[in-house]
């Protein structure tokens, strides 16, 4: 199985750390948006798309890529955010992909250090996140996602 994880982690590399944790538990390659052209997305069984949440959404560039690039049917989405609304943010992104005919195998979210604007004055929100529990949860998620894919393909 081959997995490509495309990540846009513009603020504190929180989401990149989550993507890297996932790649340690799965046959997955991580790329940022700047280097995604080096990969043929069609060669991957599953493509994951993750970013921080910026003004209520995943990275606009990431969403554009996920909705317009040519790749297989199976994907997943993930994010880190300053608030605990990550499930809602992921659901919005997943819906967009499903409307394009993609099968979204699952979604993952966790808190990330947020030093946006006024929060920086106090050292940021969620100072310790993502933490070891978040990394473990991300690894469990990617394993579950692979199993789901294998079940569908059986
Ligand atoms: C410009 C900006 C806007 C943000 N907007 C939101 C938001 O609407 N909701 C939220 O929960 N977190 C928001 N955050 C917090 C980030 O989503 C959070 O810090 C995330 O972990 C950043 O991920 P990254 O380091 O991978 O970029 C915002 C952060 C920045 C810098």
Coordinates of C-alpha atoms and ligand atoms in Angstrom, one line a residue:
X1 CA 0.0 0.0 0.0
X2 CA 1.2 3.5 -0.8
X3 CA 0.0 6.6 1.0
X4 CA 0.8 10.2 0.2
X5 CA 0.2 12.9 2.9
X6 CA 0.0 16.4 1.6
X7 CA 0.3 19.0 4.4
X8 CA 0.1 22.7 4.7
X9 CA 1.5 23.8 8.0
X10 CA 1.9 27.6 7.8
X11 CA 1.8 28.7 11.4
X12 CA 3.9 26.6 13.8
X13 CA 4.4 23.3 11.9
X14 CA 1.9 21.6 14.3
X15 CA 0.1 19.8 11.5
X16 CA 3.5 18.8 9.9
X17 CA 4.4 17.1 13.2
X18 CA 1.1 15.1 13.1
X19 CA 1.8 14.1 9.5
X20 CA 5.3 12.9 10.4
X21 CA 3.9 10.9 13.3
X22 CA 1.4 9.2 10.9
X23 CA 4.2 8.4 8.5
X24 CA 6.1 6.6 11.2
X25 CA 3.2 4.1 11.6
X26 CA 2.4 3.6 7.9
X27 CA 3.9 3.3 4.5
X28 CA 3.3 7.0 4.0
X29 CA 5.3 9.8 2.3
X30 CA 4.8 13.4 3.6
X31 CA 5.0 16.4 1.3
X32 CA 4.3 20.0 1.6
X33 CA 2.4 22.0 -1.0
X34 CA 5.5 23.5 -2.4
X35 CA 6.9 20.0 -3.4
X36 CA 3.7 18.2 -4.2
X37 CA 4.4 18.6 -8.0
X38 CA 7.3 16.1 -7.5
X39 CA 4.7 13.3 -6.9
X40 CA 2.3 11.6 -9.1
X41 CA -0.8 11.5 -6.9
X42 CA -2.3 8.8 -9.1
X43 CA 0.3 6.3 -7.9
X44 CA -1.0 6.3 -4.4
X45 CA -3.8 4.2 -3.0
X46 CA -4.7 6.8 -0.4
X47 CA -4.0 10.5 -0.3
X48 CA -4.3 12.4 3.0
X49 CA -4.8 16.2 3.2
X50 CA -4.0 18.1 6.3
X51 CA -3.4 21.6 7.5
X52 CA -3.9 24.0 10.4
X53 CA -7.2 25.9 10.6
X54 CA -7.0 29.5 9.4
X55 CA -10.1 31.6 9.8
X56 CA -12.4 28.6 10.2
X57 CA -11.0 26.6 7.3
X58 CA -8.2 24.3 6.2
X59 CA -5.6 26.1 4.0
X60 CA -7.2 27.5 0.9
X61 CA -4.4 26.2 -1.3
X62 CA -4.7 22.7 0.2
X63 CA -8.5 22.6 -0.4
X64 CA -7.9 23.8 -4.0
X65 CA -5.4 21.0 -4.6
X66 CA -7.6 18.3 -3.0
X67 CA -10.6 19.3 -5.1
X68 CA -8.8 19.7 -8.4
X69 CA -5.9 17.3 -8.6
X70 CA -6.1 14.0 -10.3
X71 CA -5.8 11.1 -7.9
X72 CA -7.6 7.9 -6.8
X73 CA -10.9 7.5 -5.0
X74 CA -9.6 7.2 -1.5
X75 CA -8.5 10.0 0.8
X76 CA -8.6 11.3 4.4
X77 CA -8.4 14.7 6.0
X78 CA -6.9 16.0 9.1
X79 CA -6.1 19.3 10.9
X80 CA -4.8 20.9 14.0
X81 CA -6.6 23.9 15.4
X82 CA -6.6 26.4 18.3
X83 CA -10.1 25.4 19.3
X84 CA -11.7 22.0 19.8
X85 CA -13.8 22.4 16.7
X86 CA -11.5 20.2 14.6
X87 CA -14.3 17.6 13.9
X88 CA -16.5 20.3 12.5
X89 CA -13.7 21.8 10.4
X90 CA -12.8 18.3 9.0
X91 CA -16.5 17.5 8.3
X92 CA -16.7 20.6 6.1
X93 CA -13.6 19.6 4.1
X94 CA -14.7 16.0 3.9
X95 CA -18.1 17.0 2.5
X96 CA -16.5 19.0 -0.3
X97 CA -14.4 15.9 -1.3
X98 CA -17.4 13.6 -1.1
X99 CA -19.3 16.0 -3.4
X100 CA -16.4 15.5 -5.9
X101 CA -17.0 11.7 -5.7
X102 CA -14.1 10.9 -3.3
X103 CA -14.4 8.3 -0.6
X104 CA -13.2 10.0 2.6
X105 CA -11.9 7.1 4.8
X106 CA -11.8 9.2 7.9
X107 CA -10.7 12.4 9.6
X108 CA -8.4 13.3 12.4
X109 CA -8.0 16.4 14.4
X110 CA -6.3 17.7 17.6
X111 CA -5.3 20.9 19.3
X112 CA -2.2 22.8 18.1
X113 CA -0.2 25.6 19.7
X114 CA -1.9 28.8 18.6
X115 CA 0.1 32.0 18.7
X116 CA -2.2 33.9 16.5
X117 CA -2.5 37.6 17.2
X118 CA -3.4 38.4 20.9
X119 CA -2.7 34.8 22.0
X120 CA 1.0 35.3 21.4
X121 CA 1.1 37.8 24.2
X122 CA 0.5 35.0 26.7
X123 CA 2.8 32.5 25.1
X124 CA -0.1 31.0 23.0
X125 CA -3.0 28.7 23.5
X126 CA -2.5 24.9 23.8
X127 CA 1.2 25.4 24.7
X128 CA 1.9 21.7 24.9
X129 CA 0.1 20.5 21.7
X130 CA 0.5 18.5 19.7
X131 CA 1.7 16.2 22.4
X132 CA 2.6 12.5 22.7
X133 CA -1.0 11.6 23.1
X134 CA -1.9 13.5 20.0
X135 CA 0.9 11.7 18.1
X136 CA -0.3 8.3 19.3
X137 CA -3.9 9.1 18.4
X138 CA -2.7 10.2 14.9
X139 CA -0.9 6.9 14.5
X140 CA -3.9 4.9 15.6
X141 CA -6.0 6.9 13.1
X142 CA -3.7 6.1 10.2
X143 CA -3.7 2.4 11.1
X144 CA -7.5 2.4 11.2
X145 CA -7.7 4.2 7.9
X146 CA -5.5 1.6 6.2
X147 CA -7.6 -1.2 7.6
X148 CA -10.7 0.5 6.3
X149 CA -9.2 0.7 2.9
X150 CA -8.2 -3.0 2.9
X151 CA -11.7 -4.0 4.0
X152 CA -13.2 -2.0 1.1
X153 CA -10.8 -3.6 -1.3
X154 CA -11.3 -7.2 -0.1
Ligands
LIG1 C1 -4.1 33.3 10.9 C2 -4.6 32.2 11.8 C3 -6.0 31.9 11.9 C4 -6.5 30.9 12.7 N1 -7.8 30.7 12.8 C5 -8.3 29.7 13.6 C6 -9.7 29.3 13.6 O1 -10.5 29.9 12.9 N2 -10.1 28.4 14.4 C7 -9.2 27.6 15.2 O2 -9.6 26.8 16.0 N3 -7.8 27.9 15.2 C8 -7.4 28.9 14.4 N4 -6.0 29.2 14.3 C9 -5.1 28.3 15.1 C10 -4.4 27.3 14.2 O3 -5.4 26.5 13.5 C11 -3.5 26.3 15.1 O4 -2.5 27.1 15.7 C12 -2.9 25.2 14.2 O5 -2.4 24.2 15.0 C13 -1.9 25.8 13.3 O6 -1.4 24.7 12.5 P1 0.0 24.8 11.8 O7 1.1 25.0 12.8 O8 0.2 23.4 11.1 O9 -0.1 25.9 10.7 C14 -5.5 30.2 13.5 C15 -4.2 30.5 13.5 C16 -3.7 31.5 12.6 C17 -2.2 31.8 12.6

